[in-house]
Each structure stands twice: as C-alpha cells, then as structure tokens.
Amino acid sequence: MANLKSGLILNDDEQLVFELEAELWASSANPIAKLIGTIVKFINLILGNKRQGFIVITNKRVVEVVQYKALWIFNVGKNLKYVLPSSVKEVGYTKEGTFCGCFCQSYNLYYDAFTQRTSVLLSNVDSEAEAQKVVDAFYKAISAAQ
C-alpha cells in the first residue's frame, strides 16, 4: 500500500496515477501572485496555521483532500471529497504566460462541476504533453467510474 502525502488510503484493487499538491495560497502562477501567496503563507506559518490540498487520481476515482492544522500540530479539520463522474461537466488545462506573459509557461488543471470549479497549478509540469497526460488520467478515472 502506498503512503500518500494526502493521507488517503487506497483500496486493494486501486493504483495511484497522480497525487497533485494544490497551491492554496497563491492565486496563479504570476510571480507577483506567488509572492503575495508566499507572504500570506509565511504569516500563517508564524501564527501556526497550515493548510494543504491535494487532488488524488487513481485508476478508479478522483478525490479532493484539504487538511487544516492549527498551532503547527493540532488537526483542526480535514475535508475529503469524491469527485462524482456525473457532476463533472468539463475537464482540461489552461496554459498561461508568467513573468510579463512571455518567459515561462504555467499549466493549471481545472474541472467544472455543477456546484464548483476547481483549478490546481501543475507545478512540476513543463510542457503541454505532460499537462495533457494529467488531464487524460483525470478523464480516464472519472469515465471508468461511470
């Protein structure tokens, strides 16, 4: 059984495809937004507040996990959501230029559901082919569950 950073326990017949750690502090890959997010994250770190978000994609399901901690060690809460295949209307990625729009590209995985829109910065993705692999894995997981 795999030890996941999100703490999700996989079923016996389930295989991990991706575990994406979400950037919950910065609103985009723009360097200014990242700087503001880093400052807010640092202030919360000093105060002892921590939150981590993950999107876990397996061969059978897609799960959102958000963990909250206070005073550095106390578990305040944890939200775990299964993404229902019937609720997802659209899945894809966006490509955005950063640092004045021309030097670096950033990729965001997003999906639209009936009740929400979720977007996650793909921090370790450097090409459109890699972003497409993540989107394909997401789509394959939700279509296998139908």
Short mmCIF file of N, CA and C in Angstrom, two decimals:
data_model
loop_
_atom_site.label_atom_id
_atom_site.label_comp_id
_atom_site.label_asym_id
_atom_site.label_seq_id
_atom_site.Cartn_x
_atom_site.Cartn_y
_atom_site.Cartn_z
N MET A 1 0.84 -1.17 0.00
CA MET A 1 0.00 0.00 0.00
C MET A 1 0.89 1.24 0.00
N ALA A 2 0.56 2.21 -0.81
CA ALA A 2 1.35 3.43 -0.94
C ALA A 2 1.04 4.40 0.20
N ASN A 3 2.10 5.03 0.72
CA ASN A 3 1.91 6.09 1.70
C ASN A 3 1.79 7.40 0.94
N LEU A 4 0.62 7.97 0.96
CA LEU A 4 0.37 9.20 0.23
C LEU A 4 0.50 10.40 1.15
N LYS A 5 0.98 11.52 0.62
CA LYS A 5 1.11 12.74 1.41
C LYS A 5 -0.25 13.23 1.87
N SER A 6 -1.29 12.93 1.10
CA SER A 6 -2.64 13.38 1.44
C SER A 6 -3.26 12.56 2.56
N GLY A 7 -2.72 11.39 2.84
CA GLY A 7 -3.27 10.52 3.88
C GLY A 7 -4.39 9.63 3.37
N LEU A 8 -4.71 9.69 2.09
CA LEU A 8 -5.77 8.86 1.52
C LEU A 8 -5.33 7.40 1.51
N ILE A 9 -6.22 6.53 1.90
CA ILE A 9 -5.95 5.09 1.91
C ILE A 9 -6.54 4.49 0.65
N LEU A 10 -5.70 3.86 -0.14
CA LEU A 10 -6.15 3.25 -1.39
C LEU A 10 -6.82 1.92 -1.12
N ASN A 11 -7.79 1.59 -1.95
CA ASN A 11 -8.42 0.27 -1.87
C ASN A 11 -7.45 -0.78 -2.40
N ASP A 12 -7.76 -2.05 -2.15
CA ASP A 12 -6.86 -3.14 -2.53
C ASP A 12 -6.62 -3.21 -4.03
N ASP A 13 -7.65 -2.97 -4.83
CA ASP A 13 -7.52 -3.11 -6.28
C ASP A 13 -7.28 -1.77 -6.97
N GLU A 14 -6.77 -0.79 -6.24
CA GLU A 14 -6.62 0.55 -6.76
C GLU A 14 -5.15 0.91 -6.93
N GLN A 15 -4.84 1.64 -8.00
CA GLN A 15 -3.46 2.05 -8.25
C GLN A 15 -3.41 3.57 -8.38
N LEU A 16 -2.41 4.16 -7.76
CA LEU A 16 -2.23 5.60 -7.82
C LEU A 16 -1.74 6.00 -9.20
N VAL A 17 -2.37 7.03 -9.77
CA VAL A 17 -1.93 7.59 -11.04
C VAL A 17 -1.18 8.89 -10.79
N PHE A 18 -1.81 9.84 -10.09
CA PHE A 18 -1.20 11.12 -9.74
C PHE A 18 -1.67 11.55 -8.36
N GLU A 19 -0.78 12.21 -7.65
CA GLU A 19 -1.16 12.92 -6.44
C GLU A 19 -0.65 14.35 -6.61
N LEU A 20 -1.55 15.28 -6.86
CA LEU A 20 -1.19 16.67 -7.10
C LEU A 20 -1.36 17.46 -5.82
N GLU A 21 -0.30 18.14 -5.39
CA GLU A 21 -0.43 19.01 -4.23
C GLU A 21 -0.86 20.38 -4.74
N ALA A 22 -1.94 20.87 -4.21
CA ALA A 22 -2.51 22.13 -4.67
C ALA A 22 -1.83 23.30 -3.98
N GLU A 23 -1.60 24.36 -4.71
CA GLU A 23 -1.10 25.61 -4.15
C GLU A 23 -2.31 26.38 -3.66
N LEU A 24 -2.54 26.40 -2.35
CA LEU A 24 -3.73 27.02 -1.80
C LEU A 24 -3.52 28.48 -1.40
N TRP A 25 -2.31 28.96 -1.48
CA TRP A 25 -2.03 30.31 -1.03
C TRP A 25 -1.93 31.29 -2.19
N ALA A 26 -1.26 30.94 -3.27
CA ALA A 26 -1.14 31.82 -4.43
C ALA A 26 -2.32 31.59 -5.36
N SER A 27 -2.80 32.66 -5.95
CA SER A 27 -3.98 32.55 -6.81
C SER A 27 -3.64 32.19 -8.24
N SER A 28 -2.38 32.35 -8.65
CA SER A 28 -1.98 32.00 -10.01
C SER A 28 -0.48 31.78 -10.04
N ALA A 29 0.05 31.49 -11.22
CA ALA A 29 1.48 31.29 -11.37
C ALA A 29 2.23 32.59 -11.62
N ASN A 30 1.51 33.69 -11.65
CA ASN A 30 2.12 35.00 -11.81
C ASN A 30 3.09 35.24 -10.65
N PRO A 31 4.31 35.71 -10.93
CA PRO A 31 5.29 35.90 -9.85
C PRO A 31 4.81 36.83 -8.74
N ILE A 32 4.04 37.85 -9.07
CA ILE A 32 3.53 38.76 -8.04
C ILE A 32 2.51 38.04 -7.15
N ALA A 33 1.61 37.26 -7.77
CA ALA A 33 0.64 36.48 -7.00
C ALA A 33 1.35 35.44 -6.14
N LYS A 34 2.40 34.83 -6.67
CA LYS A 34 3.17 33.86 -5.88
C LYS A 34 3.84 34.54 -4.69
N LEU A 35 4.36 35.74 -4.90
CA LEU A 35 5.00 36.49 -3.81
C LEU A 35 3.99 36.82 -2.72
N ILE A 36 2.82 37.30 -3.12
CA ILE A 36 1.77 37.61 -2.14
C ILE A 36 1.35 36.34 -1.41
N GLY A 37 1.19 35.25 -2.15
CA GLY A 37 0.83 33.97 -1.54
C GLY A 37 1.89 33.49 -0.56
N THR A 38 3.15 33.68 -0.92
CA THR A 38 4.25 33.28 -0.03
C THR A 38 4.25 34.10 1.25
N ILE A 39 3.97 35.39 1.13
CA ILE A 39 3.90 36.25 2.32
C ILE A 39 2.75 35.83 3.23
N VAL A 40 1.58 35.58 2.65
CA VAL A 40 0.42 35.15 3.45
C VAL A 40 0.70 33.79 4.09
N LYS A 41 1.33 32.90 3.33
CA LYS A 41 1.68 31.58 3.87
C LYS A 41 2.68 31.71 5.02
N PHE A 42 3.66 32.60 4.89
CA PHE A 42 4.65 32.81 5.94
C PHE A 42 4.01 33.37 7.20
N ILE A 43 3.11 34.34 7.04
CA ILE A 43 2.41 34.91 8.20
C ILE A 43 1.61 33.83 8.91
N ASN A 44 0.91 33.00 8.15
CA ASN A 44 0.15 31.91 8.75
C ASN A 44 1.05 30.86 9.38
N LEU A 45 2.23 30.65 8.81
CA LEU A 45 3.19 29.72 9.40
C LEU A 45 3.66 30.23 10.76
N ILE A 46 3.91 31.53 10.86
CA ILE A 46 4.30 32.13 12.13
C ILE A 46 3.18 31.97 13.16
N LEU A 47 1.93 32.16 12.71
CA LEU A 47 0.78 32.01 13.60
C LEU A 47 0.43 30.56 13.88
N GLY A 48 1.04 29.64 13.13
CA GLY A 48 0.80 28.22 13.36
C GLY A 48 -0.33 27.63 12.54
N ASN A 49 -0.83 28.37 11.57
CA ASN A 49 -1.91 27.85 10.72
C ASN A 49 -1.32 27.22 9.47
N LYS A 50 -1.86 26.07 9.11
CA LYS A 50 -1.35 25.38 7.94
C LYS A 50 -2.52 24.72 7.22
N ARG A 51 -2.49 24.77 5.91
CA ARG A 51 -3.48 24.04 5.13
C ARG A 51 -2.80 23.46 3.91
N GLN A 52 -3.14 22.23 3.62
CA GLN A 52 -2.60 21.51 2.47
C GLN A 52 -3.75 20.95 1.67
N GLY A 53 -3.64 21.04 0.37
CA GLY A 53 -4.66 20.50 -0.51
C GLY A 53 -4.07 19.54 -1.51
N PHE A 54 -4.81 18.52 -1.85
CA PHE A 54 -4.36 17.50 -2.79
C PHE A 54 -5.51 17.09 -3.69
N ILE A 55 -5.18 16.76 -4.92
CA ILE A 55 -6.11 16.04 -5.79
C ILE A 55 -5.43 14.72 -6.09
N VAL A 56 -6.08 13.65 -5.69
CA VAL A 56 -5.53 12.30 -5.87
C VAL A 56 -6.31 11.63 -6.99
N ILE A 57 -5.59 11.19 -8.01
CA ILE A 57 -6.20 10.50 -9.14
C ILE A 57 -5.70 9.06 -9.13
N THR A 58 -6.63 8.13 -9.03
CA THR A 58 -6.30 6.72 -9.12
C THR A 58 -6.95 6.15 -10.38
N ASN A 59 -6.77 4.87 -10.58
CA ASN A 59 -7.38 4.26 -11.76
C ASN A 59 -8.89 4.07 -11.58
N LYS A 60 -9.44 4.32 -10.39
CA LYS A 60 -10.86 4.11 -10.14
C LYS A 60 -11.62 5.36 -9.70
N ARG A 61 -10.93 6.38 -9.15
CA ARG A 61 -11.64 7.53 -8.59
C ARG A 61 -10.75 8.77 -8.56
N VAL A 62 -11.40 9.90 -8.33
CA VAL A 62 -10.71 11.17 -8.14
C VAL A 62 -11.19 11.73 -6.80
N VAL A 63 -10.23 12.13 -5.96
CA VAL A 63 -10.55 12.57 -4.60
C VAL A 63 -9.85 13.90 -4.34
N GLU A 64 -10.58 14.84 -3.72
CA GLU A 64 -10.01 16.09 -3.24
C GLU A 64 -9.82 15.98 -1.73
N VAL A 65 -8.65 16.36 -1.25
CA VAL A 65 -8.36 16.32 0.18
C VAL A 65 -7.78 17.67 0.59
N VAL A 66 -8.34 18.27 1.65
CA VAL A 66 -7.80 19.50 2.22
C VAL A 66 -7.66 19.27 3.72
N GLN A 67 -6.44 19.52 4.24
CA GLN A 67 -6.14 19.33 5.66
C GLN A 67 -5.83 20.68 6.29
N TYR A 68 -6.35 20.90 7.50
CA TYR A 68 -6.13 22.13 8.25
C TYR A 68 -5.46 21.79 9.57
N LYS A 69 -4.41 22.57 9.92
CA LYS A 69 -3.74 22.40 11.21
C LYS A 69 -3.62 23.76 11.88
N ALA A 70 -3.70 23.76 13.21
CA ALA A 70 -3.53 24.97 14.00
C ALA A 70 -2.41 24.75 15.00
N LEU A 71 -1.72 25.83 15.32
CA LEU A 71 -0.60 25.78 16.27
C LEU A 71 0.40 24.69 15.87
N TRP A 72 0.62 24.57 14.60
CA TRP A 72 1.62 23.71 13.96
C TRP A 72 1.33 22.21 14.04
N ILE A 73 0.61 21.73 15.04
CA ILE A 73 0.46 20.27 15.20
C ILE A 73 -0.97 19.78 15.36
N PHE A 74 -1.89 20.63 15.77
CA PHE A 74 -3.25 20.18 16.05
C PHE A 74 -4.07 20.09 14.77
N ASN A 75 -4.63 18.93 14.55
CA ASN A 75 -5.51 18.75 13.40
C ASN A 75 -6.84 19.44 13.67
N VAL A 76 -7.12 20.48 12.92
CA VAL A 76 -8.35 21.23 13.10
C VAL A 76 -9.45 20.63 12.24
N GLY A 77 -9.09 20.16 11.08
CA GLY A 77 -10.11 19.60 10.20
C GLY A 77 -9.51 18.99 8.95
N LYS A 78 -10.34 18.21 8.31
CA LYS A 78 -9.95 17.59 7.05
C LYS A 78 -11.19 17.42 6.20
N ASN A 79 -11.14 17.90 4.98
CA ASN A 79 -12.23 17.72 4.03
C ASN A 79 -11.79 16.72 2.98
N LEU A 80 -12.59 15.71 2.77
CA LEU A 80 -12.32 14.70 1.75
C LEU A 80 -13.55 14.61 0.86
N LYS A 81 -13.35 14.83 -0.43
CA LYS A 81 -14.47 14.83 -1.37
C LYS A 81 -14.17 13.91 -2.53
N TYR A 82 -15.11 13.04 -2.84
CA TYR A 82 -15.04 12.26 -4.07
C TYR A 82 -15.61 13.11 -5.19
N VAL A 83 -14.94 13.14 -6.30
CA VAL A 83 -15.47 13.84 -7.47
C VAL A 83 -16.35 12.85 -8.21
N LEU A 84 -17.65 13.13 -8.23
CA LEU A 84 -18.59 12.22 -8.88
C LEU A 84 -18.54 12.43 -10.39
N PRO A 85 -18.41 11.35 -11.13
CA PRO A 85 -18.33 11.47 -12.59
C PRO A 85 -19.54 12.15 -13.21
N SER A 86 -20.71 11.93 -12.61
CA SER A 86 -21.92 12.53 -13.17
C SER A 86 -21.98 14.04 -12.96
N SER A 87 -21.18 14.58 -12.02
CA SER A 87 -21.22 16.02 -11.75
C SER A 87 -20.21 16.80 -12.58
N VAL A 88 -19.23 16.13 -13.16
CA VAL A 88 -18.19 16.82 -13.92
C VAL A 88 -18.69 17.12 -15.32
N LYS A 89 -18.71 18.41 -15.65
CA LYS A 89 -19.15 18.83 -16.97
C LYS A 89 -17.98 18.97 -17.93
N GLU A 90 -16.83 19.34 -17.40
CA GLU A 90 -15.70 19.66 -18.26
C GLU A 90 -14.41 19.48 -17.47
N VAL A 91 -13.38 18.98 -18.13
CA VAL A 91 -12.06 18.85 -17.54
C VAL A 91 -11.04 19.27 -18.59
N GLY A 92 -10.00 19.96 -18.15
CA GLY A 92 -8.99 20.41 -19.10
C GLY A 92 -7.84 21.09 -18.39
N TYR A 93 -7.01 21.76 -19.17
CA TYR A 93 -5.92 22.52 -18.58
C TYR A 93 -5.84 23.88 -19.26
N THR A 94 -5.28 24.83 -18.55
CA THR A 94 -5.04 26.14 -19.11
C THR A 94 -3.54 26.39 -19.11
N LYS A 95 -3.10 27.11 -20.11
CA LYS A 95 -1.69 27.48 -20.23
C LYS A 95 -1.63 28.99 -20.13
N GLU A 96 -0.73 29.47 -19.28
CA GLU A 96 -0.67 30.90 -19.01
C GLU A 96 0.79 31.34 -18.99
N GLY A 97 1.06 32.46 -19.63
CA GLY A 97 2.40 33.02 -19.60
C GLY A 97 2.64 33.72 -18.28
N THR A 98 3.82 33.55 -17.73
CA THR A 98 4.17 34.21 -16.47
C THR A 98 5.35 35.15 -16.72
N PHE A 99 5.66 35.94 -15.75
CA PHE A 99 6.71 36.95 -15.81
C PHE A 99 6.54 37.81 -17.05
N CYS A 100 5.57 38.65 -16.98
CA CYS A 100 5.20 39.57 -18.06
C CYS A 100 4.62 38.83 -19.27
N GLY A 101 4.21 37.61 -19.09
CA GLY A 101 3.49 36.89 -20.13
C GLY A 101 4.30 36.28 -21.23
N CYS A 102 5.63 36.28 -21.12
CA CYS A 102 6.36 35.76 -22.27
C CYS A 102 7.50 34.82 -21.95
N PHE A 103 7.97 34.72 -20.74
CA PHE A 103 9.16 33.93 -20.47
C PHE A 103 8.88 32.49 -20.07
N CYS A 104 7.98 32.29 -19.15
CA CYS A 104 7.69 30.95 -18.65
C CYS A 104 6.21 30.66 -18.82
N GLN A 105 5.90 29.41 -19.00
CA GLN A 105 4.51 29.00 -19.12
C GLN A 105 4.12 28.23 -17.85
N SER A 106 2.90 28.44 -17.39
CA SER A 106 2.39 27.64 -16.27
C SER A 106 1.12 26.94 -16.74
N TYR A 107 0.87 25.79 -16.15
CA TYR A 107 -0.28 24.97 -16.53
C TYR A 107 -1.14 24.74 -15.30
N ASN A 108 -2.45 24.85 -15.49
CA ASN A 108 -3.42 24.61 -14.42
C ASN A 108 -4.40 23.54 -14.87
N LEU A 109 -4.57 22.51 -14.07
CA LEU A 109 -5.62 21.53 -14.28
C LEU A 109 -6.90 22.13 -13.72
N TYR A 110 -8.00 22.05 -14.47
CA TYR A 110 -9.27 22.53 -13.94
C TYR A 110 -10.36 21.54 -14.32
N TYR A 111 -11.40 21.56 -13.52
CA TYR A 111 -12.62 20.86 -13.90
C TYR A 111 -13.81 21.62 -13.37
N ASP A 112 -14.84 21.64 -14.19
CA ASP A 112 -16.10 22.28 -13.84
C ASP A 112 -17.09 21.21 -13.45
N ALA A 113 -17.70 21.40 -12.31
CA ALA A 113 -18.78 20.52 -11.86
C ALA A 113 -20.04 21.38 -11.74
N PHE A 114 -21.14 20.76 -11.40
CA PHE A 114 -22.37 21.51 -11.28
C PHE A 114 -22.34 22.49 -10.10
N THR A 115 -21.57 22.19 -9.06
CA THR A 115 -21.56 23.03 -7.87
C THR A 115 -20.30 23.85 -7.69
N GLN A 116 -19.25 23.56 -8.42
CA GLN A 116 -17.99 24.26 -8.19
C GLN A 116 -17.08 24.18 -9.40
N ARG A 117 -16.04 24.98 -9.37
CA ARG A 117 -14.96 24.91 -10.34
C ARG A 117 -13.67 24.78 -9.54
N THR A 118 -12.86 23.81 -9.84
CA THR A 118 -11.61 23.59 -9.15
C THR A 118 -10.47 23.76 -10.13
N SER A 119 -9.45 24.50 -9.73
CA SER A 119 -8.27 24.71 -10.56
C SER A 119 -7.04 24.51 -9.69
N VAL A 120 -6.09 23.72 -10.20
CA VAL A 120 -4.88 23.40 -9.46
C VAL A 120 -3.67 23.68 -10.34
N LEU A 121 -2.73 24.42 -9.81
CA LEU A 121 -1.49 24.70 -10.51
C LEU A 121 -0.68 23.41 -10.61
N LEU A 122 -0.27 23.05 -11.82
CA LEU A 122 0.57 21.88 -12.04
C LEU A 122 2.02 22.35 -11.94
N SER A 123 2.57 22.30 -10.75
CA SER A 123 3.88 22.92 -10.50
C SER A 123 5.03 22.17 -11.14
N ASN A 124 4.92 20.86 -11.34
CA ASN A 124 6.02 20.08 -11.90
C ASN A 124 5.86 19.79 -13.38
N VAL A 125 4.95 20.48 -14.04
CA VAL A 125 4.69 20.24 -15.46
C VAL A 125 5.35 21.34 -16.27
N ASP A 126 6.14 20.93 -17.27
CA ASP A 126 6.88 21.89 -18.08
C ASP A 126 6.46 21.91 -19.54
N SER A 127 5.57 21.04 -19.96
CA SER A 127 5.19 21.00 -21.37
C SER A 127 3.70 20.68 -21.50
N GLU A 128 3.17 20.96 -22.67
CA GLU A 128 1.77 20.67 -22.92
C GLU A 128 1.51 19.17 -22.93
N ALA A 129 2.47 18.38 -23.35
CA ALA A 129 2.30 16.92 -23.36
C ALA A 129 2.11 16.38 -21.95
N GLU A 130 2.87 16.91 -20.99
CA GLU A 130 2.73 16.47 -19.60
C GLU A 130 1.38 16.91 -19.02
N ALA A 131 0.96 18.13 -19.34
CA ALA A 131 -0.34 18.61 -18.87
C ALA A 131 -1.46 17.77 -19.47
N GLN A 132 -1.32 17.39 -20.72
CA GLN A 132 -2.31 16.56 -21.38
C GLN A 132 -2.39 15.17 -20.73
N LYS A 133 -1.25 14.64 -20.28
CA LYS A 133 -1.25 13.34 -19.58
C LYS A 133 -2.05 13.41 -18.29
N VAL A 134 -1.91 14.51 -17.55
CA VAL A 134 -2.66 14.67 -16.30
C VAL A 134 -4.15 14.75 -16.59
N VAL A 135 -4.54 15.53 -17.60
CA VAL A 135 -5.95 15.67 -17.96
C VAL A 135 -6.51 14.33 -18.44
N ASP A 136 -5.74 13.60 -19.24
CA ASP A 136 -6.19 12.29 -19.71
C ASP A 136 -6.39 11.31 -18.56
N ALA A 137 -5.47 11.35 -17.57
CA ALA A 137 -5.60 10.46 -16.41
C ALA A 137 -6.85 10.81 -15.60
N PHE A 138 -7.12 12.09 -15.43
CA PHE A 138 -8.32 12.54 -14.73
C PHE A 138 -9.56 12.04 -15.46
N TYR A 139 -9.61 12.27 -16.75
CA TYR A 139 -10.77 11.85 -17.54
C TYR A 139 -10.95 10.34 -17.52
N LYS A 140 -9.86 9.62 -17.62
CA LYS A 140 -9.93 8.15 -17.60
C LYS A 140 -10.47 7.64 -16.26
N ALA A 141 -10.05 8.29 -15.16
CA ALA A 141 -10.51 7.86 -13.84
C ALA A 141 -12.00 8.11 -13.67
N ILE A 142 -12.50 9.26 -14.11
CA ILE A 142 -13.93 9.53 -13.92
C ILE A 142 -14.78 8.76 -14.91
N SER A 143 -14.25 8.49 -16.11
CA SER A 143 -15.04 7.72 -17.07
C SER A 143 -15.07 6.24 -16.70
N ALA A 144 -14.03 5.74 -16.02
CA ALA A 144 -14.02 4.35 -15.58
C ALA A 144 -15.02 4.13 -14.46
N ALA A 145 -15.33 5.18 -13.71
CA ALA A 145 -16.26 5.05 -12.59
C ALA A 145 -17.73 5.07 -13.05
N GLN A 146 -17.98 5.44 -14.30
CA GLN A 146 -19.38 5.53 -14.76
C GLN A 146 -19.92 4.21 -15.18
#
